[in-house]
């Protein structure tokens, strides 16, 4: 949702971070797959077939010189992957903790993002019910 302005290098890094988050718990949830596939509309300069697991901390370093807005956008998207399946296993928590510290995201900002994701999800689910009825 917020990634189109990233450079090609950062898009590739994000894609690999997203892949790592999706498979952190060793399984691919349908909602995680949907959100991952949705990035194809935004990350047009990268080859999705080359996405792979990475050392999360090292890959996050690519964003060290990014603006706080860009860091928040990357954080939100990756956090959404972790939360979208309504399961938050320890493997995902560890990655989110690494990211929270690296990007200097406060607990309050994380809660705002979590609330925003819930609101977006609720609206989407409501619209789905409307068109399916």
PDB file of C-alpha atoms in Angstrom:
ATOM      1  CA  UNK A   1       0.000   0.000   0.000  1.00  0.00           C
ATOM      2  CA  UNK A   2       2.873   2.375   0.774  1.00  0.00           C
ATOM      3  CA  UNK A   3       5.796   0.922  -1.165  1.00  0.00           C
ATOM      4  CA  UNK A   4       5.608   2.236  -4.722  1.00  0.00           C
ATOM      5  CA  UNK A   5       8.102   5.043  -4.079  1.00  0.00           C
ATOM      6  CA  UNK A   6      10.898   2.753  -2.930  1.00  0.00           C
ATOM      7  CA  UNK A   7      14.032   2.456  -5.045  1.00  0.00           C
ATOM      8  CA  UNK A   8      14.583  -0.834  -6.867  1.00  0.00           C
ATOM      9  CA  UNK A   9      17.166  -1.893  -4.263  1.00  0.00           C
ATOM     10  CA  UNK A  10      14.729  -1.182  -1.435  1.00  0.00           C
ATOM     11  CA  UNK A  11      11.876  -2.903  -3.268  1.00  0.00           C
ATOM     12  CA  UNK A  12      14.009  -6.030  -3.599  1.00  0.00           C
ATOM     13  CA  UNK A  13      14.993  -5.836   0.063  1.00  0.00           C
ATOM     14  CA  UNK A  14      11.374  -5.375   1.104  1.00  0.00           C
ATOM     15  CA  UNK A  15      10.275  -8.339  -0.999  1.00  0.00           C
ATOM     16  CA  UNK A  16      12.871 -10.570   0.657  1.00  0.00           C
ATOM     17  CA  UNK A  17      11.896  -9.279   4.113  1.00  0.00           C
ATOM     18  CA  UNK A  18       8.241  -9.976   3.295  1.00  0.00           C
ATOM     19  CA  UNK A  19       9.123 -13.482   2.114  1.00  0.00           C
ATOM     20  CA  UNK A  20      11.048 -14.075   5.334  1.00  0.00           C
ATOM     21  CA  UNK A  21       8.102 -12.849   7.431  1.00  0.00           C
ATOM     22  CA  UNK A  22       5.569 -14.938   5.503  1.00  0.00           C
ATOM     23  CA  UNK A  23       7.556 -18.134   6.050  1.00  0.00           C
ATOM     24  CA  UNK A  24       8.851 -17.328   9.560  1.00  0.00           C
ATOM     25  CA  UNK A  25       6.502 -19.849  11.150  1.00  0.00           C
ATOM     26  CA  UNK A  26       7.172 -22.485   8.498  1.00  0.00           C
ATOM     27  CA  UNK A  27       3.789 -22.280   6.804  1.00  0.00           C
ATOM     28  CA  UNK A  28       1.999 -20.181   4.201  1.00  0.00           C
ATOM     29  CA  UNK A  29      -1.375 -18.917   5.369  1.00  0.00           C
ATOM     30  CA  UNK A  30      -3.930 -17.950   2.710  1.00  0.00           C
ATOM     31  CA  UNK A  31      -4.188 -14.378   4.024  1.00  0.00           C
ATOM     32  CA  UNK A  32      -0.399 -14.032   4.068  1.00  0.00           C
ATOM     33  CA  UNK A  33      -0.294 -15.233   0.455  1.00  0.00           C
ATOM     34  CA  UNK A  34      -2.940 -12.669  -0.540  1.00  0.00           C
ATOM     35  CA  UNK A  35      -1.060  -9.793   1.056  1.00  0.00           C
ATOM     36  CA  UNK A  36       2.253 -10.968  -0.432  1.00  0.00           C
ATOM     37  CA  UNK A  37       0.707 -11.277  -3.899  1.00  0.00           C
ATOM     38  CA  UNK A  38      -0.839  -7.810  -3.560  1.00  0.00           C
ATOM     39  CA  UNK A  39       2.665  -6.319  -3.622  1.00  0.00           C
ATOM     40  CA  UNK A  40       2.932  -7.227  -7.320  1.00  0.00           C
ATOM     41  CA  UNK A  41       0.893  -4.120  -8.125  1.00  0.00           C
ATOM     42  CA  UNK A  42       3.329  -1.854  -6.261  1.00  0.00           C
ATOM     43  CA  UNK A  43       6.714  -3.509  -6.628  1.00  0.00           C
ATOM     44  CA  UNK A  44       6.822  -3.471 -10.409  1.00  0.00           C
ATOM     45  CA  UNK A  45      10.613  -3.343 -10.740  1.00  0.00           C
ATOM     46  CA  UNK A  46      11.335  -6.640  -8.989  1.00  0.00           C
ATOM     47  CA  UNK A  47      11.170 -10.302  -9.930  1.00  0.00           C
ATOM     48  CA  UNK A  48       8.911 -12.072  -7.445  1.00  0.00           C
ATOM     49  CA  UNK A  49      10.288 -15.467  -8.443  1.00  0.00           C
ATOM     50  CA  UNK A  50      13.616 -14.446  -6.868  1.00  0.00           C
ATOM     51  CA  UNK A  51      12.158 -13.700  -3.424  1.00  0.00           C
ATOM     52  CA  UNK A  52      13.959 -15.644  -0.716  1.00  0.00           C
ATOM     53  CA  UNK A  53      14.583 -15.768   3.014  1.00  0.00           C
ATOM     54  CA  UNK A  54      17.236 -13.391   4.300  1.00  0.00           C
ATOM     55  CA  UNK A  55      18.969 -12.498   7.528  1.00  0.00           C
ATOM     56  CA  UNK A  56      16.302 -10.082   8.739  1.00  0.00           C
ATOM     57  CA  UNK A  57      18.633  -7.696  10.602  1.00  0.00           C
ATOM     58  CA  UNK A  58      21.092  -7.416   7.734  1.00  0.00           C
ATOM     59  CA  UNK A  59      18.373  -6.824   5.149  1.00  0.00           C
ATOM     60  CA  UNK A  60      16.743  -4.137   7.307  1.00  0.00           C
ATOM     61  CA  UNK A  61      20.064  -2.247   7.222  1.00  0.00           C
ATOM     62  CA  UNK A  62      19.267  -1.240   3.632  1.00  0.00           C
ATOM     63  CA  UNK A  63      16.687   1.133   5.125  1.00  0.00           C
ATOM     64  CA  UNK A  64      19.014   2.723   7.706  1.00  0.00           C
ATOM     65  CA  UNK A  65      19.298   5.977   5.715  1.00  0.00           C
ATOM     66  CA  UNK A  66      15.604   6.084   4.840  1.00  0.00           C
ATOM     67  CA  UNK A  67      13.196   8.698   6.096  1.00  0.00           C
ATOM     68  CA  UNK A  68      11.097   7.842   9.138  1.00  0.00           C
ATOM     69  CA  UNK A  69       8.042   7.837   6.869  1.00  0.00           C
ATOM     70  CA  UNK A  70       9.616   5.197   4.640  1.00  0.00           C
ATOM     71  CA  UNK A  71      10.637   3.126   7.674  1.00  0.00           C
ATOM     72  CA  UNK A  72       7.097   3.339   9.064  1.00  0.00           C
ATOM     73  CA  UNK A  73       5.692   2.238   5.698  1.00  0.00           C
ATOM     74  CA  UNK A  74       8.000  -0.782   5.528  1.00  0.00           C
ATOM     75  CA  UNK A  75       7.310  -1.588   9.171  1.00  0.00           C
ATOM     76  CA  UNK A  76       3.545  -1.375   8.670  1.00  0.00           C
ATOM     77  CA  UNK A  77       3.565  -3.665   5.647  1.00  0.00           C
ATOM     78  CA  UNK A  78       5.728  -6.292   7.344  1.00  0.00           C
ATOM     79  CA  UNK A  79       3.771  -6.014  10.597  1.00  0.00           C
ATOM     80  CA  UNK A  80       0.562  -6.516   8.617  1.00  0.00           C
ATOM     81  CA  UNK A  81       1.937  -9.787   7.253  1.00  0.00           C
ATOM     82  CA  UNK A  82       2.658 -10.939  10.800  1.00  0.00           C
ATOM     83  CA  UNK A  83      -0.837 -10.044  12.020  1.00  0.00           C
ATOM     84  CA  UNK A  84      -3.043 -10.784   9.002  1.00  0.00           C
ATOM     85  CA  UNK A  85      -3.598 -14.460   9.802  1.00  0.00           C
ATOM     86  CA  UNK A  86      -4.633 -13.655  13.398  1.00  0.00           C
ATOM     87  CA  UNK A  87      -1.769 -15.826  14.604  1.00  0.00           C
ATOM     88  CA  UNK A  88       1.376 -14.234  16.001  1.00  0.00           C
ATOM     89  CA  UNK A  89       3.858 -17.028  16.691  1.00  0.00           C
ATOM     90  CA  UNK A  90       7.173 -16.499  18.458  1.00  0.00           C
ATOM     91  CA  UNK A  91       9.127 -16.578  15.163  1.00  0.00           C
ATOM     92  CA  UNK A  92       7.174 -13.607  13.844  1.00  0.00           C
ATOM     93  CA  UNK A  93       7.386 -11.770  17.179  1.00  0.00           C
ATOM     94  CA  UNK A  94      11.177 -12.014  17.064  1.00  0.00           C
ATOM     95  CA  UNK A  95      11.277 -10.455  13.592  1.00  0.00           C
ATOM     96  CA  UNK A  96       8.864  -7.688  14.605  1.00  0.00           C
ATOM     97  CA  UNK A  97      10.994  -6.945  17.694  1.00  0.00           C
ATOM     98  CA  UNK A  98      14.129  -6.691  15.542  1.00  0.00           C
ATOM     99  CA  UNK A  99      12.338  -4.347  13.177  1.00  0.00           C
ATOM    100  CA  UNK A 100      10.800  -2.249  15.956  1.00  0.00           C
ATOM    101  CA  UNK A 101      14.207  -1.581  17.500  1.00  0.00           C
ATOM    102  CA  UNK A 102      15.991  -0.976  14.195  1.00  0.00           C
ATOM    103  CA  UNK A 103      13.367   1.484  12.938  1.00  0.00           C
ATOM    104  CA  UNK A 104      12.763   3.096  16.341  1.00  0.00           C
ATOM    105  CA  UNK A 105       9.014   2.395  16.315  1.00  0.00           C
ATOM    106  CA  UNK A 106       7.349   3.129  19.649  1.00  0.00           C
ATOM    107  CA  UNK A 107       4.822   0.799  21.242  1.00  0.00           C
ATOM    108  CA  UNK A 108       2.206   3.530  20.751  1.00  0.00           C
ATOM    109  CA  UNK A 109       2.964   3.753  17.005  1.00  0.00           C
ATOM    110  CA  UNK A 110       2.785  -0.035  16.752  1.00  0.00           C
ATOM    111  CA  UNK A 111      -0.627   0.035  18.406  1.00  0.00           C
ATOM    112  CA  UNK A 112      -1.781   2.732  15.953  1.00  0.00           C
ATOM    113  CA  UNK A 113      -0.658   0.526  13.084  1.00  0.00           C
ATOM    114  CA  UNK A 114      -2.356  -2.533  14.558  1.00  0.00           C
ATOM    115  CA  UNK A 115      -5.589  -0.569  15.023  1.00  0.00           C
ATOM    116  CA  UNK A 116      -5.325   0.751  11.457  1.00  0.00           C
ATOM    117  CA  UNK A 117      -4.876  -2.740  10.087  1.00  0.00           C
ATOM    118  CA  UNK A 118      -7.903  -3.957  12.046  1.00  0.00           C
ATOM    119  CA  UNK A 119      -9.969  -1.062  10.665  1.00  0.00           C
ATOM    120  CA  UNK A 120      -8.908  -1.761   7.064  1.00  0.00           C
ATOM    121  CA  UNK A 121      -9.606  -5.467   7.502  1.00  0.00           C
ATOM    122  CA  UNK A 122     -13.038  -4.794   9.008  1.00  0.00           C
ATOM    123  CA  UNK A 123     -14.008  -2.498   6.126  1.00  0.00           C
ATOM    124  CA  UNK A 124     -12.797  -5.040   3.553  1.00  0.00           C
ATOM    125  CA  UNK A 125     -14.687  -7.882   5.279  1.00  0.00           C
ATOM    126  CA  UNK A 126     -17.843  -5.746   5.467  1.00  0.00           C
ATOM    127  CA  UNK A 127     -17.646  -4.878   1.770  1.00  0.00           C
ATOM    128  CA  UNK A 128     -17.108  -8.547   0.930  1.00  0.00           C
ATOM    129  CA  UNK A 129     -20.285  -9.442   2.841  1.00  0.00           C
ATOM    130  CA  UNK A 130     -22.217  -6.727   1.017  1.00  0.00           C
ATOM    131  CA  UNK A 131     -21.283  -7.935  -2.452  1.00  0.00           C
ATOM    132  CA  UNK A 132     -21.743 -11.610  -1.588  1.00  0.00           C
ATOM    133  CA  UNK A 133     -25.253 -11.138  -0.172  1.00  0.00           C
TER     134      UNK A 133
END
